[in-house]
Short mmCIF file of C-alpha atoms and ligand atoms in Angstrom, two decimals:
data_model
loop_
_atom_site.label_atom_id
_atom_site.label_comp_id
_atom_site.label_asym_id
_atom_site.label_seq_id
_atom_site.Cartn_x
_atom_site.Cartn_y
_atom_site.Cartn_z
CA MET A 6 -40.08 -40.01 34.14
CA THR A 7 -38.12 -43.24 35.22
CA GLU A 8 -38.37 -46.16 32.90
CA THR A 9 -40.77 -48.86 34.01
CA ARG A 10 -39.25 -52.35 34.49
CA SER A 11 -41.41 -53.56 31.71
CA ALA A 12 -40.17 -50.79 29.48
CA GLU A 13 -36.62 -51.69 30.30
CA LEU A 14 -37.10 -55.27 29.67
CA TYR A 15 -38.78 -54.55 26.27
CA ARG A 16 -35.98 -52.27 25.27
CA ARG A 17 -33.42 -54.86 26.11
CA ALA A 18 -35.48 -57.50 24.30
CA LEU A 19 -35.80 -55.70 21.11
CA GLU A 20 -31.91 -55.92 20.70
CA VAL A 21 -32.00 -59.68 20.91
CA MET A 22 -35.39 -60.79 19.95
CA PRO A 23 -37.40 -59.83 16.81
CA GLY A 24 -40.00 -57.58 17.79
CA GLY A 25 -38.93 -58.13 21.34
CA VAL A 26 -41.11 -61.22 21.88
CA ASN A 27 -41.38 -64.78 20.97
CA SER A 28 -44.89 -64.77 19.57
CA PRO A 29 -46.23 -61.76 17.93
CA VAL A 30 -49.52 -60.84 19.63
CA ARG A 31 -47.63 -60.48 23.04
CA ALA A 32 -46.22 -57.43 21.72
CA MET A 33 -49.57 -55.44 22.09
CA ARG A 34 -48.99 -53.38 18.95
CA ALA A 35 -52.76 -54.15 17.87
CA ILE A 36 -53.81 -51.96 21.04
CA GLY A 37 -51.09 -49.58 20.52
CA ARG A 38 -48.98 -49.94 23.48
CA ASP A 39 -45.67 -51.71 24.55
CA PRO A 40 -45.89 -55.19 26.07
CA LEU A 41 -46.06 -55.94 29.59
CA PHE A 42 -43.46 -58.39 31.15
CA ILE A 43 -45.13 -60.89 33.81
CA ALA A 44 -43.46 -61.65 37.06
CA HIS A 45 -46.11 -64.33 38.21
CA GLY A 46 -49.54 -65.32 38.24
CA HIS A 47 -51.86 -67.08 40.77
CA GLY A 48 -55.37 -68.13 40.12
CA ALA A 49 -56.83 -65.56 37.90
CA GLN A 50 -54.38 -62.91 39.05
CA LEU A 51 -51.50 -61.78 37.08
CA GLN A 52 -48.63 -59.51 38.40
CA ASP A 53 -46.39 -57.56 36.14
CA VAL A 54 -42.57 -56.74 36.76
CA ASP A 55 -43.57 -53.47 38.15
CA GLY A 56 -45.90 -54.78 40.74
CA ASN A 57 -49.28 -54.08 38.85
CA ARG A 58 -51.90 -56.60 39.33
CA TYR A 59 -54.35 -57.53 36.78
CA VAL A 60 -57.39 -60.04 36.52
CA ASP A 61 -56.29 -62.13 33.70
CA TRP A 62 -58.63 -63.05 30.86
CA VAL A 63 -56.04 -64.31 28.64
CA CYS A 64 -54.78 -67.00 30.82
CA SER A 65 -51.90 -67.88 28.40
CA TRP A 66 -54.25 -67.88 25.44
CA GLY A 67 -56.37 -71.01 26.65
CA PRO A 68 -54.08 -73.67 28.47
CA LEU A 69 -54.78 -72.41 32.04
CA ILE A 70 -58.47 -73.30 32.34
CA ALA A 71 -57.69 -74.05 36.20
CA GLY A 72 -55.90 -70.51 36.48
CA HIS A 73 -52.19 -69.76 37.19
CA ALA A 74 -50.26 -72.13 39.36
CA HIS A 75 -53.10 -74.34 40.62
CA PRO A 76 -51.68 -76.39 43.55
CA ALA A 77 -52.75 -79.73 41.88
CA VAL A 78 -50.87 -78.89 38.50
CA VAL A 79 -47.86 -77.50 40.21
CA GLU A 80 -47.51 -80.52 42.42
CA ALA A 81 -47.92 -82.80 39.52
CA ILE A 82 -45.19 -80.99 37.68
CA SER A 83 -42.70 -80.82 40.50
CA ALA A 84 -43.19 -84.51 41.31
CA ALA A 85 -42.50 -85.40 37.62
CA ALA A 86 -39.54 -83.09 37.56
CA ALA A 87 -38.07 -84.78 40.48
CA ARG A 88 -38.28 -88.10 38.53
CA GLY A 89 -36.62 -86.72 35.57
CA THR A 90 -37.53 -84.21 32.93
CA SER A 91 -37.10 -86.34 29.81
CA PHE A 92 -36.18 -89.83 28.82
CA GLY A 93 -36.88 -90.22 25.10
CA ALA A 94 -38.39 -93.30 26.09
CA PRO A 95 -42.08 -94.12 26.62
CA THR A 96 -43.54 -93.26 30.10
CA GLU A 97 -46.66 -94.14 31.99
CA GLY A 98 -47.90 -90.86 32.00
CA GLU A 99 -48.46 -90.68 28.20
CA VAL A 100 -50.43 -93.98 28.38
CA GLN A 101 -52.63 -92.28 30.79
CA LEU A 102 -53.05 -89.08 29.08
CA ALA A 103 -53.72 -91.09 25.74
CA TYR A 104 -56.71 -92.95 27.60
CA GLU A 105 -57.98 -89.99 28.99
CA LEU A 106 -58.28 -88.27 25.70
CA VAL A 107 -59.88 -91.25 23.91
CA ASP A 108 -62.27 -91.31 27.02
CA ARG A 109 -63.25 -87.70 26.64
CA MET A 110 -63.49 -87.53 22.70
CA GLU A 111 -65.84 -89.84 20.80
CA ALA A 112 -63.93 -89.45 17.63
CA VAL A 113 -60.40 -90.32 19.17
CA GLU A 114 -59.61 -93.99 19.09
CA MET A 115 -55.94 -93.33 19.22
CA VAL A 116 -53.52 -90.44 19.78
CA ARG A 117 -50.16 -89.34 18.97
CA LEU A 118 -48.62 -86.57 21.36
CA THR A 119 -46.72 -83.86 19.96
CA SER A 120 -45.15 -80.40 21.65
CA SER A 121 -47.43 -77.90 20.18
CA GLY A 122 -50.89 -77.45 18.36
CA THR A 123 -48.88 -76.52 15.36
CA GLU A 124 -47.06 -79.84 15.09
CA ALA A 125 -50.48 -81.73 15.58
CA THR A 126 -51.99 -79.81 12.84
CA MET A 127 -49.16 -80.67 10.40
CA THR A 128 -49.47 -84.21 11.62
CA ALA A 129 -52.91 -84.27 10.89
CA LEU A 130 -52.45 -83.09 7.43
CA ARG A 131 -49.84 -85.57 6.75
CA ILE A 132 -52.00 -88.38 7.59
CA ALA A 133 -54.98 -87.05 5.63
CA ARG A 134 -52.70 -86.67 2.54
CA ALA A 135 -51.15 -90.17 3.05
CA ALA A 136 -54.88 -91.65 3.68
CA THR A 137 -56.59 -90.09 0.57
CA GLY A 138 -53.48 -89.65 -1.71
CA ARG A 139 -54.64 -86.13 -2.56
CA GLU A 140 -52.82 -83.08 -1.59
CA THR A 141 -55.33 -80.16 -1.38
CA VAL A 142 -56.67 -79.15 1.81
CA LEU A 143 -59.70 -76.78 2.29
CA LYS A 144 -59.49 -74.10 5.17
CA PHE A 145 -61.85 -71.28 6.40
CA ALA A 146 -60.89 -67.65 6.20
CA GLY A 147 -60.02 -66.34 9.73
CA ALA A 148 -59.24 -69.87 10.98
CA TYR A 149 -55.89 -70.30 12.74
CA HIS A 150 -54.20 -73.77 12.74
CA GLY A 151 -50.87 -72.77 13.85
CA HIS A 152 -47.87 -71.62 11.80
CA VAL A 153 -47.76 -74.38 9.38
CA ASP A 154 -46.57 -73.20 5.91
CA GLY A 155 -49.43 -74.11 3.83
CA LEU A 156 -52.01 -72.68 6.36
CA LEU A 157 -50.92 -69.18 6.81
CA ALA A 158 -53.52 -67.99 4.18
CA GLN A 159 -56.27 -65.59 5.58
CA ALA A 160 -55.39 -67.32 8.95
CA GLY A 161 -56.90 -64.74 11.58
CA SER A 162 -55.35 -64.62 15.04
CA GLY A 163 -51.84 -62.90 15.14
CA LEU A 164 -51.80 -62.49 11.22
CA ALA A 165 -55.16 -60.39 11.42
CA THR A 166 -53.76 -58.63 14.36
CA ASN A 167 -50.75 -57.64 12.63
CA ALA A 168 -52.78 -56.94 9.42
CA LEU A 169 -50.80 -59.56 7.42
CA PRO A 170 -52.80 -61.35 4.88
CA SER A 171 -50.48 -64.21 4.79
CA SER A 172 -46.75 -64.65 5.34
CA PRO A 173 -43.78 -64.07 3.06
CA GLY A 174 -41.50 -67.32 3.32
CA VAL A 175 -44.25 -69.52 2.45
CA PRO A 176 -43.31 -71.22 -0.97
CA ALA A 177 -46.15 -70.67 -3.54
CA ALA A 178 -45.96 -74.29 -4.43
CA VAL A 179 -47.05 -74.89 -0.67
CA ALA A 180 -49.66 -72.33 -0.38
CA ALA A 181 -51.35 -73.68 -3.86
CA HIS A 182 -52.34 -76.77 -1.87
CA THR A 183 -54.77 -74.53 0.24
CA VAL A 184 -58.21 -73.47 -0.68
CA VAL A 185 -59.62 -70.78 1.39
CA VAL A 186 -63.46 -70.51 1.76
CA ASP A 187 -65.65 -68.04 4.12
CA TRP A 188 -66.76 -69.54 7.11
CA ASN A 189 -70.70 -70.12 7.17
CA ASP A 190 -70.86 -69.79 3.50
CA PRO A 191 -72.55 -73.13 2.34
CA ASP A 192 -72.48 -72.08 -1.40
CA ALA A 193 -68.90 -71.40 -1.21
CA LEU A 194 -68.22 -74.72 0.43
CA MET A 195 -70.32 -76.64 -2.00
CA GLN A 196 -68.54 -75.01 -5.01
CA ALA A 197 -64.96 -75.70 -3.73
CA THR A 198 -65.93 -79.32 -2.84
CA GLU A 199 -67.16 -79.81 -6.14
CA ARG A 200 -64.14 -78.15 -7.84
CA HIS A 201 -61.20 -79.74 -5.87
CA ASP A 202 -60.45 -83.35 -4.47
CA PHE A 203 -59.57 -82.33 -1.02
CA ALA A 204 -57.53 -84.52 1.18
CA ALA A 205 -58.88 -82.75 4.22
CA ILE A 206 -61.60 -80.16 5.15
CA LEU A 207 -60.07 -78.34 8.20
CA ALA A 208 -62.02 -76.41 10.64
CA GLU A 209 -62.20 -75.10 14.02
CA PRO A 210 -65.64 -76.37 15.08
CA VAL A 211 -65.72 -73.19 17.25
CA PRO A 212 -63.68 -70.78 15.56
CA ALA A 213 -62.11 -68.60 17.95
CA ASN A 214 -58.99 -66.84 16.17
CA MET A 215 -60.94 -64.10 14.49
CA GLY A 216 -62.89 -63.55 17.66
CA LEU A 217 -65.45 -66.24 18.49
CA VAL A 218 -67.77 -66.90 15.46
CA PRO A 219 -69.91 -70.13 16.00
CA ALA A 220 -71.14 -72.04 13.17
CA GLN A 221 -74.63 -71.10 11.90
CA ALA A 222 -77.29 -74.05 11.97
CA GLY A 223 -76.52 -76.88 9.76
CA PHE A 224 -72.93 -75.63 8.68
CA LEU A 225 -70.79 -78.06 10.62
CA GLU A 226 -73.32 -80.85 9.49
CA LEU A 227 -72.52 -79.68 5.93
CA LEU A 228 -68.91 -80.07 6.42
CA ARG A 229 -69.30 -83.61 7.43
CA GLN A 230 -71.70 -84.23 4.56
CA ARG A 231 -69.30 -82.89 1.88
CA ALA A 232 -66.39 -84.66 3.39
CA ASP A 233 -68.12 -88.03 3.13
CA ALA A 234 -69.59 -87.23 -0.14
CA THR A 235 -66.15 -86.29 -1.74
CA GLY A 236 -63.82 -88.75 0.00
CA ALA A 237 -62.17 -85.92 2.04
CA LEU A 238 -61.29 -86.40 5.63
CA LEU A 239 -62.91 -83.88 8.13
CA VAL A 240 -60.00 -82.56 10.34
CA LEU A 241 -61.49 -80.69 13.36
CA ASP A 242 -59.17 -78.38 15.27
CA GLU A 243 -60.10 -78.49 19.05
CA VAL A 244 -56.88 -76.76 20.12
CA ILE A 245 -59.15 -73.98 21.76
CA SER A 246 -62.54 -75.51 22.05
CA GLY A 247 -61.21 -78.91 23.28
CA PHE A 248 -61.88 -79.85 27.13
CA ARG A 249 -63.25 -76.02 27.26
CA VAL A 250 -66.60 -75.72 25.68
CA ALA A 251 -67.59 -79.07 26.98
CA ARG A 252 -65.84 -82.20 28.68
CA GLY A 253 -65.41 -83.63 25.16
CA GLY A 254 -64.99 -80.43 23.44
CA ALA A 255 -67.04 -78.94 20.57
CA GLN A 256 -67.81 -82.36 18.99
CA GLN A 257 -69.72 -83.33 22.15
CA ARG A 258 -71.77 -80.30 21.94
CA THR A 259 -72.51 -80.47 18.20
CA GLY A 260 -72.44 -84.19 17.53
CA VAL A 261 -70.36 -83.43 14.27
CA LEU A 262 -67.43 -85.68 14.73
CA GLY A 263 -64.03 -85.34 12.69
CA ASP A 264 -61.96 -88.18 11.33
CA LEU A 265 -59.21 -86.76 12.82
CA VAL A 266 -59.06 -84.22 15.77
CA VAL A 267 -56.27 -81.57 16.68
CA MET A 268 -55.68 -80.83 20.28
CA GLY A 269 -53.43 -78.64 22.32
CA LYS A 270 -53.41 -76.03 25.04
CA ILE A 271 -55.55 -77.45 27.94
CA VAL A 272 -54.18 -81.07 27.21
CA GLY A 273 -50.56 -79.70 28.35
CA GLY A 274 -51.96 -77.90 31.33
CA GLY A 275 -49.75 -74.89 30.56
CA LEU A 276 -46.82 -76.76 29.36
CA PRO A 277 -45.83 -77.55 25.64
CA LEU A 278 -48.14 -80.24 24.35
CA GLY A 279 -50.33 -81.02 21.48
CA ALA A 280 -52.05 -84.19 20.27
CA VAL A 281 -53.70 -85.58 17.15
CA GLY A 282 -56.25 -88.10 17.47
CA GLY A 283 -58.77 -90.07 15.44
CA ARG A 284 -59.84 -93.27 14.06
CA ARG A 285 -57.65 -96.36 14.61
CA GLU A 286 -56.99 -97.21 10.77
CA LEU A 287 -55.88 -93.48 10.13
CA MET A 288 -53.70 -93.16 13.24
CA GLU A 289 -51.88 -96.53 12.49
CA LEU A 290 -50.63 -94.86 9.35
CA LEU A 291 -48.20 -93.18 11.60
CA ALA A 292 -44.65 -94.68 12.09
CA PRO A 293 -43.82 -96.91 13.53
CA ALA A 294 -47.28 -98.63 13.01
CA GLY A 295 -47.33 -97.36 9.61
CA ALA A 296 -45.26 -95.40 7.09
CA VAL A 297 -46.00 -92.03 7.65
CA TYR A 298 -43.26 -90.26 9.51
CA GLN A 299 -43.58 -88.24 12.55
CA ALA A 300 -41.54 -87.68 15.62
CA GLY A 301 -40.41 -85.35 18.43
CA THR A 302 -37.51 -85.27 20.90
CA LEU A 303 -39.69 -83.93 23.69
CA SER A 304 -43.08 -85.51 22.26
CA GLY A 305 -45.12 -86.86 25.37
CA ASN A 306 -42.91 -84.95 27.70
CA PRO A 307 -43.22 -86.29 31.40
CA LEU A 308 -43.96 -82.84 32.81
CA ALA A 309 -46.16 -81.83 30.16
CA THR A 310 -48.37 -85.02 30.36
CA ALA A 311 -48.40 -84.60 34.15
CA ALA A 312 -49.60 -81.03 33.80
CA GLY A 313 -52.28 -82.29 31.18
CA LEU A 314 -53.45 -85.01 33.35
CA ALA A 315 -53.62 -82.97 36.39
CA THR A 316 -55.50 -80.25 34.63
CA LEU A 317 -58.08 -82.69 32.99
CA GLY A 318 -58.42 -84.22 36.40
CA LEU A 319 -59.98 -81.17 37.52
CA LEU A 320 -62.61 -80.97 34.66
CA ASP A 321 -65.49 -82.77 35.82
CA ASP A 322 -69.27 -81.98 35.36
CA ASP A 323 -69.27 -79.60 38.17
CA ALA A 324 -66.27 -77.70 36.64
CA TYR A 325 -68.13 -77.22 33.35
CA ARG A 326 -71.23 -75.75 35.21
CA ARG A 327 -69.20 -73.29 37.09
CA LEU A 328 -67.12 -72.27 33.84
CA ASP A 329 -70.41 -71.91 31.95
CA ALA A 330 -71.71 -69.68 34.94
CA THR A 331 -68.69 -67.39 35.04
CA THR A 332 -68.77 -67.00 31.36
CA GLN A 333 -72.52 -66.13 31.21
CA THR A 334 -72.17 -63.73 33.90
CA LEU A 335 -69.02 -61.95 32.25
CA ALA A 336 -70.73 -61.90 28.77
CA ALA A 337 -74.18 -60.42 29.90
CA GLY A 338 -72.37 -58.10 32.22
CA LEU A 339 -70.23 -56.76 29.35
CA GLN A 340 -73.17 -56.18 27.07
CA ILE A 341 -74.89 -54.17 29.92
CA ALA A 342 -71.75 -52.26 30.66
CA ALA A 343 -71.69 -51.08 27.20
CA ALA A 344 -74.81 -49.19 27.87
CA GLY A 345 -75.77 -48.88 24.35
CA TYR A 346 -72.42 -48.39 22.94
CA PRO A 347 -72.69 -50.40 19.51
CA ILE A 348 -70.83 -53.91 20.70
CA HIS A 349 -71.79 -57.38 20.26
CA VAL A 350 -70.82 -59.92 22.83
CA GLU A 351 -70.39 -63.42 21.68
CA SER A 352 -69.97 -66.38 24.03
CA LEU A 353 -69.82 -70.21 24.76
CA PRO A 354 -68.57 -72.04 27.97
CA GLY A 355 -65.11 -70.72 28.44
CA LEU A 356 -64.95 -68.29 25.53
CA VAL A 357 -66.18 -64.74 25.07
CA THR A 358 -65.53 -62.07 22.58
CA VAL A 359 -66.57 -58.38 22.64
CA PHE A 360 -66.87 -57.43 18.92
CA PHE A 361 -66.65 -53.76 18.50
CA ARG A 362 -69.56 -53.59 15.76
CA GLU A 363 -73.31 -53.79 15.80
CA GLY A 364 -74.71 -57.40 15.31
CA ALA A 365 -73.01 -60.78 15.28
CA PRO A 366 -70.25 -61.39 12.96
CA HIS A 367 -70.75 -64.53 10.62
CA ASN A 368 -67.48 -64.63 9.07
CA PHE A 369 -64.03 -63.04 8.72
CA ALA A 370 -64.82 -60.06 6.65
CA ASP A 371 -67.51 -59.29 9.38
CA CYS A 372 -64.92 -59.44 11.95
CA GLN A 373 -62.59 -57.30 9.95
CA ALA A 374 -64.92 -54.72 9.88
CA CYS A 375 -64.87 -54.19 13.47
CA ASP A 376 -63.67 -50.99 15.21
CA THR A 377 -60.14 -52.29 16.15
CA GLU A 378 -58.84 -48.71 16.83
CA THR A 379 -61.53 -48.19 19.51
CA TYR A 380 -61.30 -51.77 20.73
CA GLY A 381 -57.48 -50.78 21.36
CA SER A 382 -58.30 -47.73 23.26
CA TRP A 383 -60.86 -49.70 25.13
CA CYS A 384 -58.54 -52.30 26.14
CA ARG A 385 -55.79 -50.02 27.20
CA GLN A 386 -58.10 -48.30 29.62
CA LEU A 387 -58.99 -51.98 30.92
CA LEU A 388 -55.22 -52.64 31.68
CA LYS A 389 -54.92 -49.25 33.37
CA ALA A 390 -57.98 -50.35 35.63
CA GLY A 391 -56.19 -53.62 36.38
CA VAL A 392 -58.04 -55.89 33.79
CA TYR A 393 -55.93 -57.83 31.41
CA ALA A 394 -58.17 -58.30 28.11
CA PRO A 395 -56.94 -60.12 25.09
CA PRO A 396 -54.68 -57.24 23.45
CA SER A 397 -56.54 -57.89 19.93
CA GLN A 398 -60.06 -57.73 18.70
CA PHE A 399 -59.24 -61.07 17.03
CA GLU A 400 -58.55 -63.20 20.11
CA ALA A 401 -60.97 -64.64 22.65
CA TRP A 402 -61.26 -63.99 26.51
CA PHE A 403 -60.71 -67.35 28.48
CA PRO A 404 -62.70 -67.31 31.57
CA SER A 405 -61.18 -69.99 33.86
CA LEU A 406 -62.23 -71.78 36.93
CA ALA A 407 -60.04 -69.49 39.08
CA HIS A 408 -62.10 -66.42 37.93
CA THR A 409 -64.10 -65.41 41.11
CA GLN A 410 -67.32 -63.35 41.36
CA ALA A 411 -65.19 -60.62 42.37
CA ASP A 412 -63.04 -60.82 39.43
CA VAL A 413 -65.83 -60.74 37.20
CA GLU A 414 -67.47 -57.57 39.06
CA HIS A 415 -64.06 -55.85 39.06
CA THR A 416 -63.92 -56.39 35.35
CA LEU A 417 -67.43 -55.15 34.55
CA ALA A 418 -66.81 -51.94 36.69
CA ALA A 419 -63.80 -51.27 34.66
CA ALA A 420 -65.50 -52.14 31.60
CA GLN A 421 -68.53 -49.88 32.25
CA GLN A 422 -66.09 -46.70 33.03
CA ALA A 423 -64.15 -47.54 29.74
CA PHE A 424 -67.22 -47.74 27.60
CA ALA A 425 -68.58 -44.57 29.31
CA SER A 426 -65.31 -42.78 28.51
CA LEU A 427 -65.68 -43.80 24.81
CA SER A 428 -69.16 -42.53 24.68
CA GLY A 429 -68.31 -39.28 26.18
C1 PLP B 530 -57.28 -73.41 16.87
C2 PLP B 530 -55.74 -73.37 16.81
N1 PLP B 530 -55.09 -74.37 16.33
C3 PLP B 530 -53.79 -74.43 16.45
C4 PLP B 530 -52.78 -73.58 17.16
C5 PLP B 530 -51.68 -73.72 17.39
O1 PLP B 530 -51.26 -74.09 18.50
P1 PLP B 530 -49.78 -73.83 19.05
O2 PLP B 530 -49.73 -72.35 19.31
O3 PLP B 530 -49.60 -74.71 20.27
O4 PLP B 530 -48.68 -74.18 18.12
C6 PLP B 530 -53.61 -72.56 17.78
C7 PLP B 530 -52.83 -71.45 18.55
O5 PLP B 530 -53.40 -70.66 19.08
C8 PLP B 530 -55.10 -72.47 17.74
O6 PLP B 530 -55.85 -71.45 18.46
#
């Protein structure tokens, strides 16, 4: 059998790149196959280097809410590139993007742009520690906030996918400043906040890195209350949920606002960009306004700000209605396609997870009890049928504005067949 081009590239990649990839989940180990190398994408369609086409539900793990190579985004990037790719000096685009984020997010009065969500989380925690004079941070099991040293404890996402409870290489002294509490467990939250003086309570208001596990009624309100009662800052990580589940992110849907907000993915429209925002007096702790150091050669890069602005420019009320409609059709259809096979489909506008278990999971342990092996074989069958679903039980599907009714129908037909073969 001749080697596929993907297989050849993977073989070569393994020689010079650890695991053959630049981010672990891409290796597709969790679904027991080798990675696909992508040639190009248009709208919701992806084509690999062997010419196979897929309906793409990963969409670069969230940034591509407008789909691949949206003409408005491509044009904005091209125009920005023609003016110069980086100056290391302020540009108008940064100011425009900052105003756009302040306009959309009620909790955000000022922003600092970074080059990734990881950096934005790091910066948020540095601000929180400086503002409170405290060091310890509370995070939730199964929440992923980027590969920040101290936050790689029970961090869901790629770590769960690769069955790594945490990461070697993180100094014990750094990890000691993180306390991990179960999501949706009010008692554990109460106890932890009584026992420790936290600098920050850090949460994804819509956790989507153990699969999608929304907060149960009152839990986000309790986070806000405990932060206020104990002098901790509430840091809400909207890297996934921001500008996806609503125009103003999860905070708009729930009304629970953070003191600091971490953003990424959609804000960069597919180019490297993250942001941290929040109340003026906290944000002005950052240098050069204040003494908390933070910097970046490519922070606020002109191409990334142009892509972000163009993407956000597409996200009006009608766009959110369409995204919601696509999501609902997909989610309801997947549950029907299962035809009694024991799964639970969770969804919010722009996010879906097909959990291979009966009933809704409420925390990381519930998610880890899923039948990941069967998810893997289901997912491999979808790929064969031209549907690129997240190659891990613990990652969300990302419906976009580019997905058509035909894309959803093709996906549901493939899903139905794959479920039938599992049952049979
Ligand atoms: C909720 C959340 N926070 C932070 C990050 C880190 O962002 P980045 O990969 O841009 O560093 C991610 C990445 O998936 C994320 O899902």
